[in-house]
Tab-separated table of C-alpha atoms in Angstrom:
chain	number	residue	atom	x	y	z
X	6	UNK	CA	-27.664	-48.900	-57.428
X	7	UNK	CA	-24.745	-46.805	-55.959
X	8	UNK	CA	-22.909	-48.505	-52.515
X	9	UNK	CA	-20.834	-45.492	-50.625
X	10	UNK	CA	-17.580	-47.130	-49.792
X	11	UNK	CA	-16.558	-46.720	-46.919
X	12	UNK	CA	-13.042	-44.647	-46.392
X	13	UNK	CA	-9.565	-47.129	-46.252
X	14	UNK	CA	-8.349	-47.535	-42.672
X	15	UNK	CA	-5.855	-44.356	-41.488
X	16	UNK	CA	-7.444	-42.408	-44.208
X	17	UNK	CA	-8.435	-38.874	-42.195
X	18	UNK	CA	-12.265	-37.894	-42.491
X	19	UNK	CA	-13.157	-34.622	-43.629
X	20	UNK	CA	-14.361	-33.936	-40.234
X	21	UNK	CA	-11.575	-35.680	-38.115
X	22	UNK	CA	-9.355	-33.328	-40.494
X	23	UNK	CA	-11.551	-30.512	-39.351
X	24	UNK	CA	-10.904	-30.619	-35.858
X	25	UNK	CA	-7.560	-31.299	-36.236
X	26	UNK	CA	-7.179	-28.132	-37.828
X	27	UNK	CA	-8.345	-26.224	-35.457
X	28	UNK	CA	-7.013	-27.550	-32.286
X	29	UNK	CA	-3.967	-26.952	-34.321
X	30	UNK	CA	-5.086	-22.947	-34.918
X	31	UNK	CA	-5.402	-22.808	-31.210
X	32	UNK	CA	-2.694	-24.079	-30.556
X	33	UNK	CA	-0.740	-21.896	-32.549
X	34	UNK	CA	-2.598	-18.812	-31.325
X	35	UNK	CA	-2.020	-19.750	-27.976
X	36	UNK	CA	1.624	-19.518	-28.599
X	37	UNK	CA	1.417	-16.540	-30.310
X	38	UNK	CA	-0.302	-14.685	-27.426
X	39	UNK	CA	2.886	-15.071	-25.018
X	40	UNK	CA	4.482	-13.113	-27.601
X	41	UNK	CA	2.506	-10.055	-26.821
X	42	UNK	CA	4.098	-10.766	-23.477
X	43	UNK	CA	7.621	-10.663	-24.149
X	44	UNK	CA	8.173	-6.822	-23.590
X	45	UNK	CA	6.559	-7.252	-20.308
X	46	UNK	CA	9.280	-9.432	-18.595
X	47	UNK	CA	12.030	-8.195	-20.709
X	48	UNK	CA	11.087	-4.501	-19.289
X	49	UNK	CA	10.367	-6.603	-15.386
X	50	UNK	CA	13.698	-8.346	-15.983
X	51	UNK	CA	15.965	-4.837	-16.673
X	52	UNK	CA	14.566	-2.699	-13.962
X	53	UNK	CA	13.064	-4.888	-11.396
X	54	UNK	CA	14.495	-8.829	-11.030
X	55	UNK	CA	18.161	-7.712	-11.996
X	56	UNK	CA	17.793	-4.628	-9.401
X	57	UNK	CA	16.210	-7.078	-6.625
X	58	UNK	CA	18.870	-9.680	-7.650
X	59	UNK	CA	22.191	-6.687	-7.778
X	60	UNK	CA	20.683	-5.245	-4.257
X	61	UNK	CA	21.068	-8.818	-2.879
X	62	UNK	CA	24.528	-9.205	-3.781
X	63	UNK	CA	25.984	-6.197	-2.740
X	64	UNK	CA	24.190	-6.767	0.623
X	65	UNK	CA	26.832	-8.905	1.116
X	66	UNK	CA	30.010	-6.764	0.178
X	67	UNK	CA	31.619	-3.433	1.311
X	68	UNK	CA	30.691	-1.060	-1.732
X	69	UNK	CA	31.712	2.630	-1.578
X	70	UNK	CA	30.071	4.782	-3.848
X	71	UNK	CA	33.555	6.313	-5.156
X	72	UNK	CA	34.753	2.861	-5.404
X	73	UNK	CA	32.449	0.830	-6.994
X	74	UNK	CA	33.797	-1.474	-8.882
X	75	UNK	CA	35.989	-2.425	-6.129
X	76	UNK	CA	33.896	-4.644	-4.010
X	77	UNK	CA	35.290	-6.767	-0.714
X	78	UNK	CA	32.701	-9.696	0.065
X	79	UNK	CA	31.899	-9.318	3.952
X	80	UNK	CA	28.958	-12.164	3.615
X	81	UNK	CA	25.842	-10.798	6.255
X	82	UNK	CA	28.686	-8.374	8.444
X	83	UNK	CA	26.142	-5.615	6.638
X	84	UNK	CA	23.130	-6.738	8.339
X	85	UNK	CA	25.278	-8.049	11.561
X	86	UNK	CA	26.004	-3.761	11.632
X	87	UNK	CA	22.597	-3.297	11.001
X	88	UNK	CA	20.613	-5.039	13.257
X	89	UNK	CA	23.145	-3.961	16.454
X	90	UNK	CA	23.174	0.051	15.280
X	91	UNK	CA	21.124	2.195	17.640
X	92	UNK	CA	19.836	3.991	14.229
X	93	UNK	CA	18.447	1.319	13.065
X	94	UNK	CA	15.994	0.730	15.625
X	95	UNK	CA	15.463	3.751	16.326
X	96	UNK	CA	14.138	4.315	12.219
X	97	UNK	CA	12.125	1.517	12.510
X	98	UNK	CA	10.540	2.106	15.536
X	99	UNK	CA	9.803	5.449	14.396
X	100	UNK	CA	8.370	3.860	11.002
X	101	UNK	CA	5.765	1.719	12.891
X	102	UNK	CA	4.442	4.837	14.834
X	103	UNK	CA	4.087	7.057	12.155
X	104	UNK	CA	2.461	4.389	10.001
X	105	UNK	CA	0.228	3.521	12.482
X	106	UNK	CA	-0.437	7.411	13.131
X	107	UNK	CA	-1.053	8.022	9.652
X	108	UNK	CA	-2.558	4.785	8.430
X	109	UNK	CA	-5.369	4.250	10.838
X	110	UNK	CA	-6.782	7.840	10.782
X	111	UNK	CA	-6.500	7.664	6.799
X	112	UNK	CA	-8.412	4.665	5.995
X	113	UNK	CA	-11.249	5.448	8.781
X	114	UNK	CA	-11.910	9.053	7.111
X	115	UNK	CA	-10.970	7.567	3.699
X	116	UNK	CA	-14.039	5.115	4.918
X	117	UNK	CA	-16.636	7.502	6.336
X	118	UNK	CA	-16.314	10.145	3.552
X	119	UNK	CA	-16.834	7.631	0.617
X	120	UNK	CA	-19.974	6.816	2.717
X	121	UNK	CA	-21.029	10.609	2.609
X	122	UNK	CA	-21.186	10.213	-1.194
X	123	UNK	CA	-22.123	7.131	-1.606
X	124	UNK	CA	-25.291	8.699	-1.501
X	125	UNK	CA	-27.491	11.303	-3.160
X	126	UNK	CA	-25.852	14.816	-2.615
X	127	UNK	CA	-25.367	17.958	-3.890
X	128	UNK	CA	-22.066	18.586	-5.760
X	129	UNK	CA	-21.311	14.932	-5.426
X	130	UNK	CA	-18.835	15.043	-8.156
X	131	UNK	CA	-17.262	18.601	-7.301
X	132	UNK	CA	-16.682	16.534	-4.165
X	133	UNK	CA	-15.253	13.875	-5.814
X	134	UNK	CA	-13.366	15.484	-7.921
X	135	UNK	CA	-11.568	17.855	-4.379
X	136	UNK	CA	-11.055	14.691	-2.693
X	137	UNK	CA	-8.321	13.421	-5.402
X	138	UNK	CA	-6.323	17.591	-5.698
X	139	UNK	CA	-4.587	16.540	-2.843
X	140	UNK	CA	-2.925	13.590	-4.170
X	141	UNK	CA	-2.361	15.646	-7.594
X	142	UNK	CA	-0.276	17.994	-5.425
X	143	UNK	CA	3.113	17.974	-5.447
X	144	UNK	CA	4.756	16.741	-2.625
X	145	UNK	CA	7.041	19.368	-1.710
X	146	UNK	CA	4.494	22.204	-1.923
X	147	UNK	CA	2.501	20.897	0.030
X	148	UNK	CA	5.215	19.854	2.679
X	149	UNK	CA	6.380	23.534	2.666
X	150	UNK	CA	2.623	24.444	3.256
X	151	UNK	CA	2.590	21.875	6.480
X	152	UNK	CA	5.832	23.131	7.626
X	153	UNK	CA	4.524	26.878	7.642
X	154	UNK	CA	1.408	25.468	9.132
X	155	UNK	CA	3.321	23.673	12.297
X	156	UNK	CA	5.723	26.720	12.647
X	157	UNK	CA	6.608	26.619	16.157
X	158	UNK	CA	7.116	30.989	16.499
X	159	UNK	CA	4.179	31.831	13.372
X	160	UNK	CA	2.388	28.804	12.487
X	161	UNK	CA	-1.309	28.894	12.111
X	162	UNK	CA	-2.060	26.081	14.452
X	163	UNK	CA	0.063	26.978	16.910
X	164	UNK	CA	-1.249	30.416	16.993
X	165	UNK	CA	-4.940	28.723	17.655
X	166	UNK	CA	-3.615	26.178	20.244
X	167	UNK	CA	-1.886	29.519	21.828
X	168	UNK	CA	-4.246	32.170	21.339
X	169	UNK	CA	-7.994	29.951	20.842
X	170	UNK	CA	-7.308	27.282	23.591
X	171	UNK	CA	-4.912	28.955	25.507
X	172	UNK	CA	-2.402	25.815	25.394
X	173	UNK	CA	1.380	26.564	25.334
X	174	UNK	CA	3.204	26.034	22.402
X	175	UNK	CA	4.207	23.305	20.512
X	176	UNK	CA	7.632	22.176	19.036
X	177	UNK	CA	6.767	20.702	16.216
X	178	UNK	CA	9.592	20.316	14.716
X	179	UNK	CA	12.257	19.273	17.358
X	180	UNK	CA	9.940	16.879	20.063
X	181	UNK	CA	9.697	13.779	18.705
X	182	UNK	CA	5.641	12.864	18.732
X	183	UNK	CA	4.719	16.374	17.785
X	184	UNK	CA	7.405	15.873	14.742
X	185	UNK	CA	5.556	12.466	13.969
X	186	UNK	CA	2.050	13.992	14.157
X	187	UNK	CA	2.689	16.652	11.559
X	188	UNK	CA	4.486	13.986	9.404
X	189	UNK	CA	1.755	11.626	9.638
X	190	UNK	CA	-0.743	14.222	8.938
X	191	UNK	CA	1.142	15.341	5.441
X	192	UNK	CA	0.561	11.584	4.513
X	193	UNK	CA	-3.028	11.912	5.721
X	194	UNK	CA	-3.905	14.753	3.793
X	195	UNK	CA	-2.331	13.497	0.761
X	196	UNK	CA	-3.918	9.937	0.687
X	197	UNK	CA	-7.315	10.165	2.441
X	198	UNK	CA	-9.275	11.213	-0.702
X	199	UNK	CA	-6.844	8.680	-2.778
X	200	UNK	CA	-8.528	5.684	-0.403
X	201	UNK	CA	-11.988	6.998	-0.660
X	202	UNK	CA	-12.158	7.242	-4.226
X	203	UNK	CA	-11.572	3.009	-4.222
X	204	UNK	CA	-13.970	3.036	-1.476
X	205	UNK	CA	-16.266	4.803	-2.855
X	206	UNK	CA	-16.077	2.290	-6.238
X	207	UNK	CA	-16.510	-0.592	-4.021
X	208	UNK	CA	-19.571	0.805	-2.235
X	209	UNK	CA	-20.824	1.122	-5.651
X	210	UNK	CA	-20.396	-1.808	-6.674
X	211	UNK	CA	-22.477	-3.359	-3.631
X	212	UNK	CA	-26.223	-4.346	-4.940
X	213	UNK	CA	-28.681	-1.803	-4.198
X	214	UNK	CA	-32.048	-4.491	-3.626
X	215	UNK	CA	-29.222	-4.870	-0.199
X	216	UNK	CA	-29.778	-1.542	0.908
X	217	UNK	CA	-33.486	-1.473	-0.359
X	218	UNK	CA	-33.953	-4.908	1.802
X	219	UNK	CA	-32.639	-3.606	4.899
X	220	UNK	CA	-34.395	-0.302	4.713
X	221	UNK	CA	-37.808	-2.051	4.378
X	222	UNK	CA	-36.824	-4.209	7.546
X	223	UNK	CA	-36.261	-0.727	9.250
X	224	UNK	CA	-31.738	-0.184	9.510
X	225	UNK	CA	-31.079	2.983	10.281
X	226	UNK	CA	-28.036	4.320	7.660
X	227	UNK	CA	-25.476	3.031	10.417
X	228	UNK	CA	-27.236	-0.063	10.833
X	229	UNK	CA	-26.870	-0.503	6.864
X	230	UNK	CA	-23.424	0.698	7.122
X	231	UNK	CA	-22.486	-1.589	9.242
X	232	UNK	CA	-24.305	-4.843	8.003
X	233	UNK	CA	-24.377	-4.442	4.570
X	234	UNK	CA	-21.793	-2.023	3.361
X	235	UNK	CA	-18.439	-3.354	5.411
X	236	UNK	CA	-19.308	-6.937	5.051
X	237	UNK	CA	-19.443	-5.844	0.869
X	238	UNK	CA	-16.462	-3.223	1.152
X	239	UNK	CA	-14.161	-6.536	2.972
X	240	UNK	CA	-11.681	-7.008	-0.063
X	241	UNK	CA	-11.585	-3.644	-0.717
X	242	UNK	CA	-10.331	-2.635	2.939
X	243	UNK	CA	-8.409	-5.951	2.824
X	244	UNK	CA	-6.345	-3.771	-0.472
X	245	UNK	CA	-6.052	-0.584	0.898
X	246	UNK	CA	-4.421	-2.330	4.143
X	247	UNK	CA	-2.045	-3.764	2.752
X	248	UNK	CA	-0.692	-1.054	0.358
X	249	UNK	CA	-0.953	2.090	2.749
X	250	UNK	CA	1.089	-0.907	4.911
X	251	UNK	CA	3.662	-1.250	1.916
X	252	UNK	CA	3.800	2.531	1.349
X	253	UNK	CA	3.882	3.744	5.304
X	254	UNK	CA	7.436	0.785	5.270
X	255	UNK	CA	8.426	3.026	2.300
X	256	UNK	CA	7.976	6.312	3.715
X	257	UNK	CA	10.733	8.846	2.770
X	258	UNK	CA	9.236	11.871	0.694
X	259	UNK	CA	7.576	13.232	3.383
X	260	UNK	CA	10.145	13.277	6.709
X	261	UNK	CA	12.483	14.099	4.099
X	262	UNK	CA	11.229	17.658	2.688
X	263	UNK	CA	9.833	18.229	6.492
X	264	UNK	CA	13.119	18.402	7.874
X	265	UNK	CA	14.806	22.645	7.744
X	266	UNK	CA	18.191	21.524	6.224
X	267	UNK	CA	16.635	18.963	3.329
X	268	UNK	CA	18.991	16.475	5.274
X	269	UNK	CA	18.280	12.629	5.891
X	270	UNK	CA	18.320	12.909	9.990
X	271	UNK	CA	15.064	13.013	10.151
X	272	UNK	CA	15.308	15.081	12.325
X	273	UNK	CA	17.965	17.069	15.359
X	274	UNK	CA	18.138	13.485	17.216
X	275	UNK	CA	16.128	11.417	14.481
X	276	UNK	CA	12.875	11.980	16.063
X	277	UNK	CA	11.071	10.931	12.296
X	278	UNK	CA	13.779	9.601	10.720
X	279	UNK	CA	12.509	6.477	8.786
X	280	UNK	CA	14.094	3.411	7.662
X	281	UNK	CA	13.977	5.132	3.841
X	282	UNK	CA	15.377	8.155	5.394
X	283	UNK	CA	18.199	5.849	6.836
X	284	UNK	CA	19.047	3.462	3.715
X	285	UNK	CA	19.332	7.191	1.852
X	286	UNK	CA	21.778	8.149	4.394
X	287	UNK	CA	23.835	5.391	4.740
X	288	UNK	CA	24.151	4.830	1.199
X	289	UNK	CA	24.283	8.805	0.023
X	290	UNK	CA	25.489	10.649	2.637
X	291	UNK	CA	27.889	7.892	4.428
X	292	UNK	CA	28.758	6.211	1.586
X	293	UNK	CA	28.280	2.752	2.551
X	294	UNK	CA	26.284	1.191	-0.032
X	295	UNK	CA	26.404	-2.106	1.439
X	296	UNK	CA	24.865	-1.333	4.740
X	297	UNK	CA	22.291	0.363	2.281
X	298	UNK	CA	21.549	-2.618	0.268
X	299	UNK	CA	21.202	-4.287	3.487
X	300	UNK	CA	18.826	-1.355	4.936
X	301	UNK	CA	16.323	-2.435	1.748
X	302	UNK	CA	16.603	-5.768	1.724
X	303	UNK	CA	15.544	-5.340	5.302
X	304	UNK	CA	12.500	-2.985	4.525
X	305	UNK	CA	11.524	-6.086	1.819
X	306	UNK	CA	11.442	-8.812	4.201
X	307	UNK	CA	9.474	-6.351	6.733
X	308	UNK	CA	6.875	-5.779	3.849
X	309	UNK	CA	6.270	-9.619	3.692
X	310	UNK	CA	5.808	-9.614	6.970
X	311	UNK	CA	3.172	-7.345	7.713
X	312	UNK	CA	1.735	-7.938	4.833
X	313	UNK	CA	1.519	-11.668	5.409
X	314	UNK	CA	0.074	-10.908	8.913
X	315	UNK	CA	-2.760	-8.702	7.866
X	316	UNK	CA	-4.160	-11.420	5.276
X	317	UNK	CA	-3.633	-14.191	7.916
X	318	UNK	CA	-5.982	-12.225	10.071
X	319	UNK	CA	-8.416	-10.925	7.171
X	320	UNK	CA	-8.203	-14.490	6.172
X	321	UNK	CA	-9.324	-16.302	9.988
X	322	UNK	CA	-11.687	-12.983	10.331
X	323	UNK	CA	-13.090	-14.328	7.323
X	324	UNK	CA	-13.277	-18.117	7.961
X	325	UNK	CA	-14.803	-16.759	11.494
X	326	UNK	CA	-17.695	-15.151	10.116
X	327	UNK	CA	-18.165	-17.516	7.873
X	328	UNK	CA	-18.214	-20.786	10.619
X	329	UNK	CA	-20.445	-18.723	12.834
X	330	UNK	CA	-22.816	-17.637	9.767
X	331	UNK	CA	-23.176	-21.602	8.950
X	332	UNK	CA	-25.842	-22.505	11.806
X	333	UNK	CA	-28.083	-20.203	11.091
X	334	UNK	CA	-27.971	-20.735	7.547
X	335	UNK	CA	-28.687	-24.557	8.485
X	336	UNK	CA	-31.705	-23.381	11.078
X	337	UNK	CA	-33.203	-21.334	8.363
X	338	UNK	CA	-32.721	-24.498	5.659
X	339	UNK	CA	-34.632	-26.686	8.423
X	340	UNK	CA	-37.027	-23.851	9.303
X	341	UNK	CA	-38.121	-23.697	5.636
X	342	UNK	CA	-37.925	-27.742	4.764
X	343	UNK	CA	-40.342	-28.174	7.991
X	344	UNK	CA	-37.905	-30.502	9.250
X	345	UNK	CA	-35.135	-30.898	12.166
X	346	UNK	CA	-31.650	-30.671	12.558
């Protein structure tokens, strides 16, 4: 007859040793993944925290670009300057409108032409594939195109409001909302099909027994549009917000190659001239890269702003909908259990 013993007290068993083992594999492979990491923040570290970090600091000093190394620490006299220049406001003021100018019409086109092929059509992806040549173009082609097209003396669309309409003519580059209208239509042009190719992938990502359902209970396409497809599309818009928000704030390209002379101004009296159009000034052209530092640090804390505003009211839209949604999901739930509130 054959007794097991039973193992000696702190003597591992085979399985204990087991499990050990491989909390101790994971362990070690979880370490070794944040290797795979490393190049990522030394690459974030060299060309974006030390930049953001540098930018701060000479904020706060009198930097000429001849003269750099010799730096005279003038603490926040740089955005003291700033904030009481004329040119300042005047850049910033002129960077709301023509974000708002551009911004709004892009997103609502970007919106109803990913609707268009959301569904079946003929040469959907010839379509698809148009909408995205614009934003392969280069950007100072197709500025020189726009700036032929809003000639004041030849240009094509003054020679239809003129000749079609009868309208006199239009200064487009010298009055200051014509000059914003033909900036803000550059961006337009170039980002429209950009922001309905992501639409488009979000409507697509929507479940189709949706649509089916609300067919059957007789929507009309606008009725499905509106109750099914922007309710589904809502952190996709939410996106697209918040970075044409971020990239109207950062707006230089554009009012730069639009202007005759190539030059900063934006402009004969800064009609467009943006607050990237004024940090390139003051730091290139006036050599004052303090008061330029300052300009961007400025345009970063502007970013958090707006940005921060547009989720705080995506985010109470939300909770909004979602509050007044909860009765009737309750009536339903007492409809259907026969019972009362």
């Amino acid at each position: 007859m054959t007794v097991n013993e039973a193992p000696a007290r702190g003597t591992p068993t085979p399985t204990a040793e087991l499990t050990r083992s491989k909390v101790r594999r994971r362990r070690l492979g979880s370490r070794t993944g944040y290797l795979y990491l490393v190049p990522f923040f030394i690459v974030f570290a060299a060309f974006s925290l030390y930049p953001w970090v540098d930018t701060a600091w000479v904020s706060l000093h009198d930097v000429r670009l001849t003269t750099y190394d010799q730096q005279t620490w003038v603490g926040f006299a740089n955005y003291t300057n700033l904030f009481t220049n004329p040119f300042f406001w005047n850049a910033f003021k002129n960077t709301i409108t023509i974000g708002l100018i551009s911004t709004v019409p892009q997103l609502c086109l970007a919106l109803g032409l990913a609707h268009l092929l959301n569904y079946r059509l003929r040469g959907r992806t010839f379509f698809r594939v148009a909408m995205l040549m614009p934003f392969a173009t280069s950007l100072a082609a197709a500025t020189v195109i726009f700036s032929e097209l809003f000639g004041t003396d030849y240009g094509i669309i003054n020679w239809f409001l003129h000749t079609i309409l009868h309208l006199p003519l239009i200064d487009w580059q010298n009055s200051k909302w014509p000059s914003q209208i033909a900036v803000s239509t550059i961006v337009t042009w170039r980002w429209v099909g950009y922001n309905a190719l992501i639409y488009l992938a979000g409507m697509q990502s929507i479940d189709s027994s949706l649509y089916e359902a609300a067919s059957i209970d007789g929507a009309s396409r606008w009725q499905q549009f509106r109750n099914v497809t922007l309710p589904g599309l809502r952190p996709t818009i939410i996106f697209t917000i918040v970075v044409s928000t971020i990239g109207a704030t950062q707006l230089f390209g554009e009012p730069l190659l639009y202007s005759p002379n190539g030059q900063p101004t934006g402009g004969t009296s800064g009609q467009y001239q943006t607050l990237g159009l004024l940090m390139y000034q003051q730091g290139w052209t006036n050599d004052r890269l303090g008061l330029a530092a300052a300009t961007a640090w400025t345009m970063f804390v502007i970013i958090l702003v707006a940005v921060s505003i547009n989720l705080l009211i995506a985010r109470r839209r939300e909770h909004g909908l979602l509050s007044a949604a909860a009765p009737t999901k309750a009536l339903d739930a007492a409809a259907l259990g026969g019972g009362a509130l």
